Amino acid sequence: MNDHFHEPRPAEPRPAEPRPAEPEPKFRIRARYTDSTITVYQAYRPGIGRPAARAGRFPAAWKRDRMTWIKPSFLWMMYRCGWGTKEGQETVLAVEIDRAGFEWALGHACLSHYVPDLHEDQASWKRQLRESPARVQWDPERDLHHQPLPHRSLQLGLAGEAAARYADDWIVGIEDVTPLAAEVHALVRAGELERATGLLPAERPYPLADGALAHLRA
């Protein structure tokens, strides 16, 4: 009887273990965007919001001499306007603007509060704040229940030259997303969080050159 020698089979390679998810950076812009535009959110009374959505431009009643705040986070906007239920914020707008304009505003912005590591002293910060056409504040991002998350959401305030550029040059389109806000809110109240999440705008980390936010990280 012949003996047959069988070489041992090579061991099966072990499947790679999934990498743990990297923690969300505390300061990062997350937004819905294309190659040329970024979507930001605002909420107004119907007398301003509805004409703006119809015309794709803000009406004459929109006060361009006041600071206007734009927010790339849909859920933070929902927290701020109470899903479009707060007085004077019943019409929620998704405003698609030129990315070059948005990044110009970031480059010309000052933090809305004093940070010793970023500013020489309080006097220089106050002077910069007065002279800057834009300002930035970072507020805790929110979940579907409006609970604060560990990372921050950008709020960008535009005044003077920045507000004029926003209204006259940067806007590509304006959409009334009040019905979306109401639909997501109804699903949250019904406990259907998976369906509510599926309706949210697809926001992802916004690409910026290294150091572009160095002067704005609190």
Short mmCIF file of C-alpha atoms in Angstrom, two decimals:
data_model
loop_
_atom_site.label_atom_id
_atom_site.label_comp_id
_atom_site.label_asym_id
_atom_site.label_seq_id
_atom_site.Cartn_x
_atom_site.Cartn_y
_atom_site.Cartn_z
CA MET A 1 0.00 0.00 0.00
CA ASN A 2 1.40 3.30 -1.00
CA ASP A 3 1.49 6.06 1.52
CA HIS A 4 0.33 9.44 0.19
CA PHE A 5 1.79 12.56 1.68
CA HIS A 6 -0.48 15.59 1.69
CA GLU A 7 1.04 18.98 2.19
CA PRO A 8 -0.85 21.01 4.79
CA ARG A 9 -3.13 23.63 3.34
CA PRO A 10 -2.04 27.19 3.91
CA ALA A 11 -3.99 28.85 6.65
CA GLU A 12 -6.96 30.89 5.51
CA PRO A 13 -6.21 34.60 5.84
CA ARG A 14 -8.06 36.15 8.73
CA PRO A 15 -10.58 38.78 7.68
CA ALA A 16 -9.37 42.25 8.44
CA GLU A 17 -10.96 43.71 11.51
CA PRO A 18 -12.98 46.83 10.80
CA ARG A 19 -11.20 49.98 11.80
CA PRO A 20 -12.87 51.86 14.61
CA ALA A 21 -14.64 54.98 13.42
CA GLU A 22 -12.51 58.07 13.81
CA PRO A 23 -13.95 60.53 16.30
CA GLU A 24 -15.67 63.52 14.76
CA PRO A 25 -13.40 66.59 14.95
CA LYS A 26 -14.78 69.24 17.28
CA PHE A 27 -14.53 71.97 14.63
CA ARG A 28 -15.40 70.91 11.10
CA ILE A 29 -17.86 72.16 8.52
CA ARG A 30 -20.35 69.52 7.41
CA ALA A 31 -22.65 70.47 4.56
CA ARG A 32 -24.52 69.47 1.46
CA TYR A 33 -22.46 70.66 -1.49
CA THR A 34 -21.58 70.17 -5.16
CA ASP A 35 -18.41 71.01 -7.08
CA SER A 36 -19.45 74.66 -7.24
CA THR A 37 -22.13 75.29 -4.59
CA ILE A 38 -22.88 74.75 -0.91
CA THR A 39 -26.35 74.70 0.69
CA VAL A 40 -27.00 76.78 3.79
CA TYR A 41 -30.20 77.21 5.79
CA GLN A 42 -32.14 80.17 7.11
CA ALA A 43 -35.64 80.64 8.53
CA TYR A 44 -37.86 83.69 8.03
CA ARG A 45 -41.41 84.85 8.46
CA PRO A 46 -43.57 83.85 5.47
CA GLY A 47 -43.64 87.42 4.13
CA ILE A 48 -39.93 87.15 3.38
CA GLY A 49 -39.34 83.42 3.01
CA ARG A 50 -42.06 82.62 0.48
CA PRO A 51 -41.25 85.45 -1.97
CA ALA A 52 -37.56 84.54 -1.69
CA ALA A 53 -38.27 80.92 -2.64
CA ARG A 54 -40.49 81.97 -5.55
CA ALA A 55 -38.04 84.49 -7.00
CA GLY A 56 -34.74 82.86 -6.03
CA ARG A 57 -33.74 86.20 -4.50
CA PHE A 58 -34.58 87.98 -1.26
CA PRO A 59 -37.38 90.55 -1.57
CA ALA A 60 -37.04 94.26 -0.82
CA ALA A 61 -38.35 93.64 2.71
CA TRP A 62 -35.18 91.68 3.49
CA LYS A 63 -32.94 93.95 5.57
CA ARG A 64 -29.50 93.95 3.96
CA ASP A 65 -28.18 96.40 6.56
CA ARG A 66 -28.60 93.79 9.32
CA MET A 67 -26.35 90.81 10.00
CA THR A 68 -27.76 87.61 8.52
CA TRP A 69 -26.71 84.18 9.80
CA ILE A 70 -26.38 81.19 7.50
CA LYS A 71 -26.06 77.62 8.72
CA PRO A 72 -24.80 74.61 6.72
CA SER A 73 -26.36 72.14 9.20
CA PHE A 74 -30.01 71.24 8.57
CA LEU A 75 -30.50 69.80 12.06
CA TRP A 76 -28.98 72.83 13.75
CA MET A 77 -31.40 75.01 11.76
CA MET A 78 -34.25 72.75 12.92
CA TYR A 79 -33.11 73.23 16.51
CA ARG A 80 -32.91 77.00 16.05
CA CYS A 81 -36.33 77.43 14.41
CA GLY A 82 -38.16 74.62 16.23
CA TRP A 83 -38.84 72.71 13.01
CA GLY A 84 -40.33 75.92 11.56
CA THR A 85 -42.76 76.49 14.42
CA LYS A 86 -41.14 79.51 16.12
CA GLU A 87 -42.66 82.90 15.49
CA GLY A 88 -40.90 84.74 12.69
CA GLN A 89 -39.16 81.53 11.55
CA GLU A 90 -42.07 79.65 10.01
CA THR A 91 -40.54 79.42 6.50
CA VAL A 92 -37.34 77.38 6.29
CA LEU A 93 -35.13 78.06 3.28
CA ALA A 94 -32.35 76.02 1.73
CA VAL A 95 -30.15 78.60 0.01
CA GLU A 96 -27.68 77.26 -2.54
CA ILE A 97 -24.71 79.62 -2.82
CA ASP A 98 -21.43 79.81 -4.68
CA ARG A 99 -18.63 77.98 -2.87
CA ALA A 100 -16.11 80.67 -3.78
CA GLY A 101 -18.29 83.25 -2.03
CA PHE A 102 -18.73 81.06 1.03
CA GLU A 103 -14.98 80.55 1.29
CA TRP A 104 -14.37 84.29 0.81
CA ALA A 105 -16.60 84.91 3.81
CA LEU A 106 -14.70 82.36 5.90
CA GLY A 107 -11.41 83.98 4.94
CA HIS A 108 -12.68 87.42 5.96
CA ALA A 109 -14.43 86.28 9.15
CA CYS A 110 -13.60 86.83 12.79
CA LEU A 111 -14.66 84.68 15.72
CA SER A 112 -17.66 86.14 17.52
CA HIS A 113 -15.94 85.73 20.89
CA TYR A 114 -12.47 86.39 22.26
CA VAL A 115 -9.99 83.50 22.36
CA PRO A 116 -6.62 84.28 24.00
CA ASP A 117 -4.72 81.75 21.86
CA LEU A 118 -5.98 83.35 18.63
CA HIS A 119 -6.10 87.04 19.45
CA GLU A 120 -3.35 89.32 20.69
CA ASP A 121 -5.65 90.91 23.26
CA GLN A 122 -9.29 91.83 23.70
CA ALA A 123 -8.81 95.26 22.14
CA SER A 124 -7.36 93.80 18.92
CA TRP A 125 -10.14 91.20 18.79
CA LYS A 126 -12.82 93.91 19.17
CA ARG A 127 -11.18 95.95 16.42
CA GLN A 128 -11.05 92.92 14.13
CA LEU A 129 -14.68 92.14 14.92
CA ARG A 130 -15.74 95.67 13.95
CA GLU A 131 -13.79 95.59 10.71
CA SER A 132 -14.69 92.06 9.55
CA PRO A 133 -17.64 91.65 7.15
CA ALA A 134 -18.29 88.16 8.54
CA ARG A 135 -18.16 86.43 11.89
CA VAL A 136 -18.18 82.81 12.99
CA GLN A 137 -19.48 81.01 16.02
CA TRP A 138 -19.42 77.29 16.72
CA ASP A 139 -22.41 75.84 18.54
CA PRO A 140 -22.99 72.21 19.56
CA GLU A 141 -24.41 70.17 16.70
CA ARG A 142 -27.81 68.63 17.41
CA ASP A 143 -29.40 65.22 16.92
CA LEU A 144 -32.98 64.50 15.87
CA HIS A 145 -34.18 65.20 19.41
CA HIS A 146 -32.23 68.47 19.46
CA GLN A 147 -29.86 67.10 22.08
CA PRO A 148 -26.33 68.59 21.87
CA LEU A 149 -23.55 66.48 20.34
CA PRO A 150 -19.83 66.66 21.26
CA HIS A 151 -18.83 68.30 17.97
CA ARG A 152 -19.69 71.79 16.78
CA SER A 153 -21.73 73.27 13.95
CA LEU A 154 -20.70 76.41 12.06
CA GLN A 155 -22.83 79.54 12.11
CA LEU A 156 -21.62 82.20 9.68
CA GLY A 157 -22.82 85.78 10.16
CA LEU A 158 -22.70 88.12 7.17
CA ALA A 159 -22.81 91.91 7.39
CA GLY A 160 -21.95 94.89 5.21
CA GLU A 161 -20.03 93.80 2.13
CA ALA A 162 -20.53 90.10 2.89
CA ALA A 163 -24.31 90.44 3.22
CA ALA A 164 -24.49 92.40 -0.05
CA ARG A 165 -22.39 89.82 -1.88
CA TYR A 166 -24.53 87.03 -0.44
CA ALA A 167 -27.80 88.60 -1.58
CA ASP A 168 -26.62 89.91 -4.95
CA ASP A 169 -23.86 87.60 -6.18
CA TRP A 170 -23.59 84.27 -4.39
CA ILE A 171 -27.13 82.88 -4.47
CA VAL A 172 -27.72 80.21 -7.10
CA GLY A 173 -31.16 79.12 -5.91
CA ILE A 174 -33.55 79.19 -2.94
CA GLU A 175 -35.87 76.32 -1.99
CA ASP A 176 -38.65 76.34 0.59
CA VAL A 177 -37.94 73.23 2.68
CA THR A 178 -40.63 73.90 5.30
CA PRO A 179 -42.57 70.77 4.17
CA LEU A 180 -39.43 68.67 4.67
CA ALA A 181 -38.96 70.11 8.16
CA ALA A 182 -42.57 69.25 9.03
CA GLU A 183 -42.27 65.71 7.65
CA VAL A 184 -39.07 64.93 9.53
CA HIS A 185 -40.52 66.43 12.70
CA ALA A 186 -43.63 64.26 12.42
CA LEU A 187 -41.51 61.13 12.06
CA VAL A 188 -39.39 62.07 15.07
CA ARG A 189 -42.53 62.59 17.18
CA ALA A 190 -43.80 59.19 16.01
CA GLY A 191 -40.53 57.54 17.06
CA GLU A 192 -39.64 56.58 13.47
CA LEU A 193 -36.07 57.79 13.72
CA GLU A 194 -34.69 55.61 10.93
CA ARG A 195 -37.19 57.01 8.43
CA ALA A 196 -36.54 60.53 9.72
CA THR A 197 -32.79 60.08 9.27
CA GLY A 198 -33.35 58.86 5.72
CA LEU A 199 -35.00 62.15 4.81
CA LEU A 200 -32.19 64.37 6.10
CA PRO A 201 -30.05 66.20 3.53
CA ALA A 202 -26.80 64.33 2.87
CA GLU A 203 -24.18 66.40 4.68
CA ARG A 204 -20.51 65.49 4.54
CA PRO A 205 -17.22 67.08 5.58
CA TYR A 206 -16.67 70.21 3.51
CA PRO A 207 -13.24 70.28 1.82
CA LEU A 208 -11.04 73.23 2.71
CA ALA A 209 -7.35 73.92 2.28
CA ASP A 210 -5.17 73.12 5.28
CA GLY A 211 -5.22 75.99 7.71
CA ALA A 212 -8.30 77.64 6.20
CA LEU A 213 -10.07 77.52 9.57
CA ALA A 214 -7.02 78.12 11.75
CA HIS A 215 -8.16 81.66 12.61
CA LEU A 216 -11.67 80.43 13.41
CA ARG A 217 -11.20 77.39 15.65
CA ALA A 218 -12.26 78.44 19.12
#
